[in-house]
Coordinates of C-alpha atoms (C1' of nucleotides) in Angstrom, one line a residue:
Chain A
X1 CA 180.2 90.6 96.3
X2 CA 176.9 89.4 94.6
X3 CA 177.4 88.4 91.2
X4 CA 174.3 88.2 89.1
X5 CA 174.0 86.6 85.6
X6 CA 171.7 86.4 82.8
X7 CA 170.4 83.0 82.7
X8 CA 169.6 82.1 79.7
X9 CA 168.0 78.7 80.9
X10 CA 165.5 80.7 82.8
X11 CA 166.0 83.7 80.9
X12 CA 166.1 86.1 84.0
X13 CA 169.0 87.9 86.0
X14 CA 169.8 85.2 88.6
X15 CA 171.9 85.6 91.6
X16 CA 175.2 83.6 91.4
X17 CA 175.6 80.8 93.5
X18 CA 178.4 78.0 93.1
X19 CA 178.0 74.6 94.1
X20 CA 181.2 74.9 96.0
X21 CA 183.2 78.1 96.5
X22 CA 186.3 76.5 96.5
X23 CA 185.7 74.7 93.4
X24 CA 183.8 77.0 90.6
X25 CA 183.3 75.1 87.2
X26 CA 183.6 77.8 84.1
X27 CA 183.5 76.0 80.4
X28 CA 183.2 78.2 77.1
X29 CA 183.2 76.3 73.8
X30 CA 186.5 76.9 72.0
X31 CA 187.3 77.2 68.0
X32 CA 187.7 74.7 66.0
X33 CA 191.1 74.8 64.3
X34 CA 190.9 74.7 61.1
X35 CA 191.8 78.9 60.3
X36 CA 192.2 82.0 62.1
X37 CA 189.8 83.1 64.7
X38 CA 188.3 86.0 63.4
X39 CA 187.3 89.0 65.8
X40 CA 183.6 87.8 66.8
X41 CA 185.3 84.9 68.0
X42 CA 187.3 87.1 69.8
X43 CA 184.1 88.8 71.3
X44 CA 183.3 85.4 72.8
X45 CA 186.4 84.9 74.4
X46 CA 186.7 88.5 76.1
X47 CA 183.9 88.1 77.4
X48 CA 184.0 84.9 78.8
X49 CA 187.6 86.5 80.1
X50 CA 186.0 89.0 82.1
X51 CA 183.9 86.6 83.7
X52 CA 186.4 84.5 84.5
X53 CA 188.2 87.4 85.9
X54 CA 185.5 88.6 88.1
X55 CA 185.1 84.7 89.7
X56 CA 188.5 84.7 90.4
X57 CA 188.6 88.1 92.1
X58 CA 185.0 86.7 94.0
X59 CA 186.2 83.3 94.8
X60 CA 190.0 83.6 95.0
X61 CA 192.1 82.7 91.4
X62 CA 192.8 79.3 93.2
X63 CA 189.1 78.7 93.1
X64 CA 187.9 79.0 89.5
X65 CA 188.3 76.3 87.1
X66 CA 187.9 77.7 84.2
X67 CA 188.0 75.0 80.7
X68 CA 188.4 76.4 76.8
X69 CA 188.3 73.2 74.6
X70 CA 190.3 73.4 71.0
X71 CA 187.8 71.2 68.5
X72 CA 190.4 69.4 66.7
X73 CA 188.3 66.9 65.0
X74 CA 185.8 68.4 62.0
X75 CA 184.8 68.0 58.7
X76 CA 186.3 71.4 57.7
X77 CA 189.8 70.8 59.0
X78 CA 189.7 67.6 57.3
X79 CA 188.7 69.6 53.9
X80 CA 191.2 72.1 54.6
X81 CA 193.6 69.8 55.5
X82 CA 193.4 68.1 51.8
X83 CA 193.1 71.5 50.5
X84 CA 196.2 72.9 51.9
X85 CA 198.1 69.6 51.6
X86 CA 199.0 69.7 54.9
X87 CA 198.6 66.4 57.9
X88 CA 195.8 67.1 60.2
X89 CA 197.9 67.7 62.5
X90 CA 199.5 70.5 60.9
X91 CA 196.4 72.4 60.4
X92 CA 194.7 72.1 63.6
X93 CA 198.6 73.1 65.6
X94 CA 199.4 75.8 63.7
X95 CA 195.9 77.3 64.4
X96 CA 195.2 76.6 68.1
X97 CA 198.6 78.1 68.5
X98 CA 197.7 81.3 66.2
X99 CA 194.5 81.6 68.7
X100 CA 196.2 81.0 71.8
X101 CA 198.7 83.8 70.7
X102 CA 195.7 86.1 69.7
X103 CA 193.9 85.8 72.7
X104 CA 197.1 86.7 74.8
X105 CA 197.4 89.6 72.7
X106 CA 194.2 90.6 73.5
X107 CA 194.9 90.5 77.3
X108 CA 192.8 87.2 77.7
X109 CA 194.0 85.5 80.5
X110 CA 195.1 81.7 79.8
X111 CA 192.0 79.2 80.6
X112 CA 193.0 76.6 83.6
X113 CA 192.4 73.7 81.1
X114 CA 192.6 73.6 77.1
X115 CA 191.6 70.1 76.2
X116 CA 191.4 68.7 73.0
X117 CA 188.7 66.6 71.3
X118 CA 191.3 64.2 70.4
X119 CA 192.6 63.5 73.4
X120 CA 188.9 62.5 74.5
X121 CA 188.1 60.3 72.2
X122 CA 187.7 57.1 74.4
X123 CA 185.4 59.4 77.1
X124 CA 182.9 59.9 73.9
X125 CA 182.7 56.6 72.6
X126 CA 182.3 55.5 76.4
X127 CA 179.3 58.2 76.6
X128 CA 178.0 57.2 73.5
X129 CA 178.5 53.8 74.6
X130 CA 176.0 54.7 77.8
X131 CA 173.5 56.8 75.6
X132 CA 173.3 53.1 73.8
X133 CA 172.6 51.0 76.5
X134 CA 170.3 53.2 78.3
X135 CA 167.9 53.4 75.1
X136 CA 168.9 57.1 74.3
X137 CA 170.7 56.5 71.1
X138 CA 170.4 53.9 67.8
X139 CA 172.7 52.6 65.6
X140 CA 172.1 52.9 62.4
X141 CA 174.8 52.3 59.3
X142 CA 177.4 52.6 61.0
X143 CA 176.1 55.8 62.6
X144 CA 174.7 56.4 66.0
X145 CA 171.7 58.8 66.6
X146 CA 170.3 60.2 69.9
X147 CA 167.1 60.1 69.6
X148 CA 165.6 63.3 71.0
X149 CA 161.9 62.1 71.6
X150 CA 163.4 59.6 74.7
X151 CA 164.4 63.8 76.2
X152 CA 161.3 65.4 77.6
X153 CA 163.1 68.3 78.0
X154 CA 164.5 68.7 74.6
X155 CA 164.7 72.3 73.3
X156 CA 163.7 74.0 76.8
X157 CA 167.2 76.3 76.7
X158 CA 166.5 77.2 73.1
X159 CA 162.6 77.6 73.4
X160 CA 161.9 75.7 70.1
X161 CA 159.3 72.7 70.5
X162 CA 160.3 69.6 68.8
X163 CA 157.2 70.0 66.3
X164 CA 157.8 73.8 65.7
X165 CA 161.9 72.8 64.8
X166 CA 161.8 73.0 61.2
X167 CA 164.0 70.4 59.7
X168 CA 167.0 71.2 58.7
X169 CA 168.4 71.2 54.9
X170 CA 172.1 70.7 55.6
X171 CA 172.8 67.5 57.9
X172 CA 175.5 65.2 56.6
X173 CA 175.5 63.2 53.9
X174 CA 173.2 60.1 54.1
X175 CA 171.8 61.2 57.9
X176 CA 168.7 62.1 57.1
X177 CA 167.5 58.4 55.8
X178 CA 168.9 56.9 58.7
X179 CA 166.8 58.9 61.2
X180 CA 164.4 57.9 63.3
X181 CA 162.9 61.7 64.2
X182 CA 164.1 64.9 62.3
X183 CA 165.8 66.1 64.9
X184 CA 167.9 63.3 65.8
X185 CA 171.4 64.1 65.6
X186 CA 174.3 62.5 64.9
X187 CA 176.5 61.2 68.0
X188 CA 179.0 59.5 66.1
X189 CA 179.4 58.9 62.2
X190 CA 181.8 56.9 59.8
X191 CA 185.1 57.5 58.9
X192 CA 186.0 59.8 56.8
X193 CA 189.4 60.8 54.8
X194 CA 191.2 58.0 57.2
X195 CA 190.5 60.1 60.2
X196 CA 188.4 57.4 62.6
X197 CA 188.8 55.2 65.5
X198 CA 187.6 52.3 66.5
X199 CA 184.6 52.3 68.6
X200 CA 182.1 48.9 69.4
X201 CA 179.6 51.0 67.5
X202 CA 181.9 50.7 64.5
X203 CA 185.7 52.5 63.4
X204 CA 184.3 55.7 63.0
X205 CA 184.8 60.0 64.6
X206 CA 182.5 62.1 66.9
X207 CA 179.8 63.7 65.6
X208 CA 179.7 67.6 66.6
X209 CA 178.2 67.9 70.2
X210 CA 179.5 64.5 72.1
X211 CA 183.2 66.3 72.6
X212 CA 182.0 69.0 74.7
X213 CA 179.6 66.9 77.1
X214 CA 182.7 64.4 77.3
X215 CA 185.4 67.0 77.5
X216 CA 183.5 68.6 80.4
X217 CA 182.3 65.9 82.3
X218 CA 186.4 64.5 82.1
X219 CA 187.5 68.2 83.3
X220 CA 184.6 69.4 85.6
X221 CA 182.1 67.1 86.2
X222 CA 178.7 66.0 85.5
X223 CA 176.7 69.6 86.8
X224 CA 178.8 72.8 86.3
X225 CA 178.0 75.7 87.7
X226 CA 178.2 78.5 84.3
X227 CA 178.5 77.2 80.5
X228 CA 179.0 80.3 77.9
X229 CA 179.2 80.5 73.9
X230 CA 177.9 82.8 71.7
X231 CA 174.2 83.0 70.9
X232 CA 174.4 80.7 67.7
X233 CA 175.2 77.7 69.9
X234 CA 172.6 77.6 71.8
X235 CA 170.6 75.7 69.0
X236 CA 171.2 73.3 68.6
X237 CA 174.7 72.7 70.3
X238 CA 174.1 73.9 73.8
X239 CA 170.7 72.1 73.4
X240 CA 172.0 68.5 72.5
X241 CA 175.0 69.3 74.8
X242 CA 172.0 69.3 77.4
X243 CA 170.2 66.5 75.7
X244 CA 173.4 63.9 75.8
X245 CA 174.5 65.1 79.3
X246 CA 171.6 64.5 81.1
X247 CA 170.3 61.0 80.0
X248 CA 174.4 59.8 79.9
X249 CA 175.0 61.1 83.2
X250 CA 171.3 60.7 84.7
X251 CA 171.4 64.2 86.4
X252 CA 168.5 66.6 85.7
X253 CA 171.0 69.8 85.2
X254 CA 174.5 69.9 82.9
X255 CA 175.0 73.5 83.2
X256 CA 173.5 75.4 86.3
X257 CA 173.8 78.8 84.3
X258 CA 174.5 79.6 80.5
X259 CA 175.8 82.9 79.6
X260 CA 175.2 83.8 75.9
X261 CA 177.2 86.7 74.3
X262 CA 175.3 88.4 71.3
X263 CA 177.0 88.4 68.0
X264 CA 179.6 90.9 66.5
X265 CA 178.4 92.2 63.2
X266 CA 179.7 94.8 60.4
X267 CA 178.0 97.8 60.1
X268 CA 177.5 95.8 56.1
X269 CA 175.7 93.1 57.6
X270 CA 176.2 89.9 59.6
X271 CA 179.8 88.8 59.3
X272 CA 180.4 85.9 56.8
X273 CA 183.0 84.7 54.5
X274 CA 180.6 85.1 51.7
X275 CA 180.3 88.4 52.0
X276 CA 183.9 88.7 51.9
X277 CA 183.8 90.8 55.7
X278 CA 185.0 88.7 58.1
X279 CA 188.2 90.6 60.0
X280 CA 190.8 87.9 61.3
X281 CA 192.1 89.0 65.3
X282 CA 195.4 88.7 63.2
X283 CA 195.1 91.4 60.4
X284 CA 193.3 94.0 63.3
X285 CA 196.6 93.8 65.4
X286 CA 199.0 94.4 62.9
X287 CA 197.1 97.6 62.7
X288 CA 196.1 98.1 66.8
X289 CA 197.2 97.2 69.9
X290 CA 195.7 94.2 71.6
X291 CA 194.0 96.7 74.2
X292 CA 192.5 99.1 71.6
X293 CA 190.6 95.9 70.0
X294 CA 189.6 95.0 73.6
X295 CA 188.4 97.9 75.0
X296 CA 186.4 98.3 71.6
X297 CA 185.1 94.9 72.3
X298 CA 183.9 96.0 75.6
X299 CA 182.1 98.4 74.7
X300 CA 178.5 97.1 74.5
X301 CA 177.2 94.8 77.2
X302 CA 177.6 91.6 76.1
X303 CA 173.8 90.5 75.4
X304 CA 173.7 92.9 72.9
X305 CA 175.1 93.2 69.3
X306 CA 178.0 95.3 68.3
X307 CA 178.6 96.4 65.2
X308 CA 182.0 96.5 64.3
X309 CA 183.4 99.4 62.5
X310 CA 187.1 101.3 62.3
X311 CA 185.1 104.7 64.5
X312 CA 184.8 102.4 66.9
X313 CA 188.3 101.6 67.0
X314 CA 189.6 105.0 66.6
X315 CA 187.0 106.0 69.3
X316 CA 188.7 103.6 72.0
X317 CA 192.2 104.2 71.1
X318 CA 191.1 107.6 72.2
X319 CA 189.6 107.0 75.1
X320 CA 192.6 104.5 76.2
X321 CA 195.1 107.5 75.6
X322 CA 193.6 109.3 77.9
X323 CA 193.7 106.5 80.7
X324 CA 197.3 106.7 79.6
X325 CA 198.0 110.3 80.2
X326 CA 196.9 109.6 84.1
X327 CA 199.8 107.2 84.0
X328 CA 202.1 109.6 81.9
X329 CA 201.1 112.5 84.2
X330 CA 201.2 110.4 87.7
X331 CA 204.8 109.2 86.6
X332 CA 205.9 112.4 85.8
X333 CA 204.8 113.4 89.5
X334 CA 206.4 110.5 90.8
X335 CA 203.6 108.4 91.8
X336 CA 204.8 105.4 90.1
X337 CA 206.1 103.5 92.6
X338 CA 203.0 103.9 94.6
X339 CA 201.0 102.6 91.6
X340 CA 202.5 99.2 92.4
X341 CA 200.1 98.7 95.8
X342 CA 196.7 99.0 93.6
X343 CA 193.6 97.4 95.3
X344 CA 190.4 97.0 94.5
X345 CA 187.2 99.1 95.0
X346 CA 184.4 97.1 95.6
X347 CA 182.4 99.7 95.2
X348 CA 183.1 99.9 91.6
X349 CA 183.8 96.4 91.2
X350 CA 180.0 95.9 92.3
X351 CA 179.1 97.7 88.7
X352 CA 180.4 95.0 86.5
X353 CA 179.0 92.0 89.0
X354 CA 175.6 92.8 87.4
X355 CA 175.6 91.0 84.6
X356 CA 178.8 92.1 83.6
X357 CA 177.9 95.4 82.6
X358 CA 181.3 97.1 81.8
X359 CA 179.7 100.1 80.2
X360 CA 178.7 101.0 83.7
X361 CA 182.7 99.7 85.4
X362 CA 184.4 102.0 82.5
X363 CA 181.8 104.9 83.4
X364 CA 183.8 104.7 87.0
X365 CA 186.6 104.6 85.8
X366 CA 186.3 107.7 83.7
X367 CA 184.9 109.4 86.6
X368 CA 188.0 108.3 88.3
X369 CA 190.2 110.0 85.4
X370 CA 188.6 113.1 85.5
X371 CA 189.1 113.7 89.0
X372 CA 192.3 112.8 89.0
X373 CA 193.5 115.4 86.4
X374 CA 190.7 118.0 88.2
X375 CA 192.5 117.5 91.4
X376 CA 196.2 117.7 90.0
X377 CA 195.2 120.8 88.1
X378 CA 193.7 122.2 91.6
X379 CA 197.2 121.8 93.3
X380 CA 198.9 123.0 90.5
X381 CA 197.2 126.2 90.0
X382 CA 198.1 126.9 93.8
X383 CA 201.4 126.4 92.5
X384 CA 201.9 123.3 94.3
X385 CA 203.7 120.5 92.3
X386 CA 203.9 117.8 94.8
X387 CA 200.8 115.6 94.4
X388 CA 198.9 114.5 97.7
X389 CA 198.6 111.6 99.0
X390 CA 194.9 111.4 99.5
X391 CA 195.0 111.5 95.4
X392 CA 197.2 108.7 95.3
X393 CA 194.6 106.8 98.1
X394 CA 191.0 108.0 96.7
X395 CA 191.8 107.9 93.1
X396 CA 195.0 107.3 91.3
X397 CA 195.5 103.6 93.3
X398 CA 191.4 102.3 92.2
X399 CA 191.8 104.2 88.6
X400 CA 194.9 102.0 88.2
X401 CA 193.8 98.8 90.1
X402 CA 190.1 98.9 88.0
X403 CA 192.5 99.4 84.7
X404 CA 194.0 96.0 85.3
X405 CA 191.3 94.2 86.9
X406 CA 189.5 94.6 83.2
X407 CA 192.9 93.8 81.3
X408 CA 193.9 97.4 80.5
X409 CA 197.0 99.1 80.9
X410 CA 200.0 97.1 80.2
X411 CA 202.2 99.3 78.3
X412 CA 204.5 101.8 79.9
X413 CA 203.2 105.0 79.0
X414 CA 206.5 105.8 76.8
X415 CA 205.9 102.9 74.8
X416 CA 202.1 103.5 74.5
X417 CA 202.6 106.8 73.2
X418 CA 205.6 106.4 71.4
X419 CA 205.2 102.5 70.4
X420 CA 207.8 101.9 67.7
X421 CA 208.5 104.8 66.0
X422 CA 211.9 106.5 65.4
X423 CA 212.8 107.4 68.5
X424 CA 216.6 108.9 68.1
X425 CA 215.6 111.6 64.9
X426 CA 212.0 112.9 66.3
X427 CA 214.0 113.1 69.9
X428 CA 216.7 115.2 67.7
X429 CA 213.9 116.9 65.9
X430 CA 211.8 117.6 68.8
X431 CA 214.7 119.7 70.8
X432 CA 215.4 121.4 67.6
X433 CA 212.0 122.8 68.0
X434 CA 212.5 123.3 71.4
X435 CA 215.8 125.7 71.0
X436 CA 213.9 127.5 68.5
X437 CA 211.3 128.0 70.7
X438 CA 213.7 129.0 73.4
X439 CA 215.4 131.7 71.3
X440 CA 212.5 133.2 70.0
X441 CA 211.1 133.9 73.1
X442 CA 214.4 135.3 73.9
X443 CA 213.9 137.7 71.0
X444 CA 211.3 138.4 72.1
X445 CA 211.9 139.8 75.3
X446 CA 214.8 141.7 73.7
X447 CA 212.2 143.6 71.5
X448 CA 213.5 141.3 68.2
X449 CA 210.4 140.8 66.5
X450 CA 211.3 140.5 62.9
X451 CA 214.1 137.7 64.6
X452 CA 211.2 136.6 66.8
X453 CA 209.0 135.6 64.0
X454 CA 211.3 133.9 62.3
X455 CA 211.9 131.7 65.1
X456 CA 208.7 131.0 66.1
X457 CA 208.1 129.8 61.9
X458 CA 210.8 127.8 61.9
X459 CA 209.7 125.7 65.4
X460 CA 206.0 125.7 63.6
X461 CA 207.6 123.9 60.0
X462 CA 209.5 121.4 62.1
X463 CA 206.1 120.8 64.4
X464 CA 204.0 120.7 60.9
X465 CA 206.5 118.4 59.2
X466 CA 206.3 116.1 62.0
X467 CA 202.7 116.3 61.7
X468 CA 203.0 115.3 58.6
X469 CA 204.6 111.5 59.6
X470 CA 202.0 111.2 62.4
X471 CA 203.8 112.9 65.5
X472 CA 202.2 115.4 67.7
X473 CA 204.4 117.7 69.8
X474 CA 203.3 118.2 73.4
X475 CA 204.9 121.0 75.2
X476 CA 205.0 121.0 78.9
X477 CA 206.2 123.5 81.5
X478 CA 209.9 121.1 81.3
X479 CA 210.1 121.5 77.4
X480 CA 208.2 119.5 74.4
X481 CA 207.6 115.8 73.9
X482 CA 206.0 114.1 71.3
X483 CA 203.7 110.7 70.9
X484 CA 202.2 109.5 67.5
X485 CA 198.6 109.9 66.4
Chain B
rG1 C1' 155.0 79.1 60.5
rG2 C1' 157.4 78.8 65.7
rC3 C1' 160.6 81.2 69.4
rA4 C1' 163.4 85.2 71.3
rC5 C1' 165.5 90.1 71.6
rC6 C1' 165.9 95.4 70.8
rA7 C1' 164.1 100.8 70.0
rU8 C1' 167.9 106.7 74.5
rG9 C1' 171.4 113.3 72.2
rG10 C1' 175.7 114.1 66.0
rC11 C1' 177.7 108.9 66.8
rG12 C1' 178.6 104.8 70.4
rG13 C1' 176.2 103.3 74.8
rA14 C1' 174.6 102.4 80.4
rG15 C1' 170.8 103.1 83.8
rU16 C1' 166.4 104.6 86.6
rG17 C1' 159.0 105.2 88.8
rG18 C1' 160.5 111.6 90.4
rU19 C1' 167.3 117.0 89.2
rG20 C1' 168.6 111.8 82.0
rA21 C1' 175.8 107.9 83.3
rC22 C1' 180.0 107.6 80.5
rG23 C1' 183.0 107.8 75.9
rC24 C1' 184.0 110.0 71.0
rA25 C1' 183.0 114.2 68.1
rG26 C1' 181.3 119.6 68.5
rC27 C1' 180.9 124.6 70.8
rG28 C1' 182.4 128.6 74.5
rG29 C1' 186.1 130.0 78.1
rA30 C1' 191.0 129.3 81.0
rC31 C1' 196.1 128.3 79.8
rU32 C1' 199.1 129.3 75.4
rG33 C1' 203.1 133.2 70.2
rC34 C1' 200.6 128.9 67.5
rA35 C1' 199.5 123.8 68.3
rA36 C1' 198.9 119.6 71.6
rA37 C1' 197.5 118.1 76.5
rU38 C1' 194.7 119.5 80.8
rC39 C1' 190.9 122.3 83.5
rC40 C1' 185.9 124.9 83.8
rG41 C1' 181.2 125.3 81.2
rC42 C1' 177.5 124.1 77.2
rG43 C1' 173.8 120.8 74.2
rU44 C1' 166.3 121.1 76.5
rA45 C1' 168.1 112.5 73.7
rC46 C1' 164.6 108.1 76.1
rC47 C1' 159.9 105.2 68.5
rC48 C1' 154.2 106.1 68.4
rC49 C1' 149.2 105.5 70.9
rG50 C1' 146.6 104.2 75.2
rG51 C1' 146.5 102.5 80.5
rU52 C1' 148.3 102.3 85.9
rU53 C1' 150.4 106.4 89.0
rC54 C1' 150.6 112.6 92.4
rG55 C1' 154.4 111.6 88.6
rA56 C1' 156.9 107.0 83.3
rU57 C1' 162.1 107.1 79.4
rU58 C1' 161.6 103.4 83.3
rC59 C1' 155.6 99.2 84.8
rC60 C1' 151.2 97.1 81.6
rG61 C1' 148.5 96.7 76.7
rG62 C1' 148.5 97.8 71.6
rG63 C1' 151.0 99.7 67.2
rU64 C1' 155.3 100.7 64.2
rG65 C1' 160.3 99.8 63.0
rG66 C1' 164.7 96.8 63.4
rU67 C1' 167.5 92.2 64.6
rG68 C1' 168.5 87.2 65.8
rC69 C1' 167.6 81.9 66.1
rC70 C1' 164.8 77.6 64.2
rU71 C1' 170.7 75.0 59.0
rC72 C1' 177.6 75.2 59.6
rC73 C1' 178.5 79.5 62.7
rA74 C1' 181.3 82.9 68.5

RNA sequence: GGCACCAUGGCGGAGUGGUGACGCAGCGGACUGCAAAUCCGCGUACCCCGGUUCGAUUCCGGGUGGUGCCUCCA
């Protein structure tokens, strides 16, 4: 059990090591709320996820705190607050709760803390506050500033040198006078749209990065062991998060590792709402199941971009029917009760430790599929129907338990296959086909063959008409079945 | 201008100094009236040029091509 991780502080594989075993510190900037989480968001959080799900199985789930923060203090929900008419409040409630419901959807498991910027308002100003005293920060117009040139380290996560950082075109309105340095940023700024609160620096709200170094310092502490977000945030966010952290809490580290997962793009481009091709988590659902979407997030190591596109989707609700069909077929051979003891294989288990690489975990599991089906076709062509238990041992239990551990295979088979489709008339349907099928091979064994034709064309137009609404009939040695496409 | 990253079969995508995972699609065969599912088998894939080496897709150098960040963004 040796986790490594990609560093990207260091920017090498590193060899995991918490600060205390019984206490592992996990945080992964959250949305902020102000519409629906679209599906590289989604990336982010799947990711993170599986991490968190590997900890836990590492260090025991007891063991891994792991903290998602909802931002629910922005200039954009304040804009789309006025926009839609609608309290602040409303907005940034009805959208943490759309995301929390997404994320479930998509197997995510719940983070041990979801704080809010709002509820942390008082640990900002009292950071800020520090920042001030020790000489970090400035006032300026009612604004405070941390001023990067008091930070030797400043820009060592993202690699940029303060004199190569080109400066930038789009900082808020009336910042860029105030400044002492370019790359100041803001720590705290005026009221805006009556959203503020008093402070000793002036009534005012948070500028961008203050919430997370408060938020995490109040939840886990001064040095955490990992810190993830997507590649975007690690300039300047992460980099200020470091900046602020650091000189508030005079430590030397804020975030022992940072895992960075690469962006989600359409095969059109980079995903952006000017483009017109950003995919809410929302509108894919309504059209797959939570697991398709994850497995299709899966489905590039996490450092490297994925383009999104509907093959890919179509591609893993392929694969995942066949992981169902072990299920289907271990049921139908009465194995599911044992399915219920599933343990881990560390061997496989091992795979995704480096680095996450789930490519390599689902190559296993594959393997595991195939054998599985090879080995059940074995005893069943030496007409033996009673599977063994060494299958159940060596293959079936680790092909189930590696399923779960990754957040697959929830559904009952039945359902998977069938979801919610008319169940009653294709039933009906389906053992009409059946009975012609039964009588025409009856004809044909009484030497009918003009009635055996006939019979056999009408169990084909019920099997094509049924094609026709998206049902495939599977026919088995104890009559036909059918599952949707 | 600065800083990173990537280049593998029809597509997606791991990995390794020495018989090139895995998935999807495809082809051949078994099974089957047909179909589906399953099983068995198949495909001479590692951008180019040098170097190191007995041997490189894997290491080093150069080139070409592509991407990202430096500005709100997962």
């Amino acid at each position: 059990m040796k986790l490594t991780l990609y560093n990207s502080l260091t920017r090498r594989k590193e060899l995991f090591e918490p600060q205390n075993p019984a206490r592992i510190t996990l945080y992964n900037c959250g949305p902020t709320v102000y519409s629906h989480a679209h599906i590289g968001n989604a990336r982010a959080a799947v990711v993170v996820d599986v991490l968190f799900r590997v900890l836990r199985h590492i260090y025991g789930g007891d063991h891994v705190v792991y903290v998602r923060n909802i931002t629910d203090v922005d200039d954009k929900i304040i804009a789309a607050a006025t926009e839609q008419g609608m309290p602040i409040s409303g907005i940034t409630e009805k959208y943490a709760r759309i995301y929390n419901e997404d994320l479930a959807a998509l197997n995510c498991l719940p983070p041990t803390h979801q704080p809010r910027a709002t509820d942390h308002i008082s640990h900002m100003i009292g950071m800020i506050g520090t920042l001030l005293d020790k000489g970090f920060a400035y006032e300026a117009d009612g604004h405070v500033f941390f001023d990067v040139s008091t930070y030797d380290d400043y820009g060592k996560l993202s690699g940029n040198r303060l004199e190569n950082l080109r400066s930038g075109d789009r900082i808020g309105e009336g910042e860029a006078a105030r400044k002492r340095n370019e790359a100041d940023f803001v720590l705290w700024k005026p009221e805006l749209g009556g959203v503020g609160w008093d402070a000793p620096f002036g009534r005012g709200r948070p500028g961008w990065h203050i919430e997370c170094s408060a938020m995490v310092r109040a939840t886990l502490g001064e040095v955490i062991d990992i810190h993830c977000g997507g590649v975007d945030l690690k300039f300047p966010h992460h980099e200020n998060e470091i900046a602020q952290s650091c000189c508030a809490n005079n430590r030397t580290t804020f975030a022992r590792f940072w895992v960075h997962n690469e962006f989600l793009n359409m095969d059109s481009g980079k995903m952006s709402k000017s483009l017109g091709n950003v995919i809410p988590i929302r509108d894919l659902l309504g059209d797959w199941d939570g697991e398709v979407i994850r497995l299709a997030l899966l489905k590039a190591h996490y450092r490297s971009e994925l383009i999104w596109t509907e093959d890919l989707l179509r591609e893993s609700k392929a694969q995942l029917d066949g992981w169902y069909r072990v299920i289907e077929k271990a049921v139908s051979l009465g194995m599911d009760r044992d399915m219920r003891d599933a343990r881990p294989d560390e061997k496989f288990i091992s795979t995704i430790e480096n680095d996450i690489n789930t490519m390599e975990f689902l190559s296993g599991l594959e393997c595991l599929k195939t054998r599985f089906f090879g080995e059940v076709e074995k005893k069943e062509r030496l007409g033996e129907h009673t599977p063994g238990h060494e299958i159940f041992i060596s293959i079936l239990n680790p092909f189930v338990f590696m399923a779960g551990f990754l957040g697959f295979l929830r559904s009952d088979p039945q359902e998977w296959f069938k979801g919610g489709r008319d169940t009653d008339r294709f039933d009906r349907r389906v053992r009409d086909y059946d009975n012609a099928r039964a009588q025409a091979v009856a004809a044909k064994k009484s030497g009918n063959e003009a009635k055996t034709g006939e019979l056999f064309r009408r169990s084909d137009t019920i099997r094509e008409e049924l094609q026709s609404e998206g049902i495939i009939i599977e026919t088995g040695p104890d009559g036909s079945s059918w599952r949707q496409t």
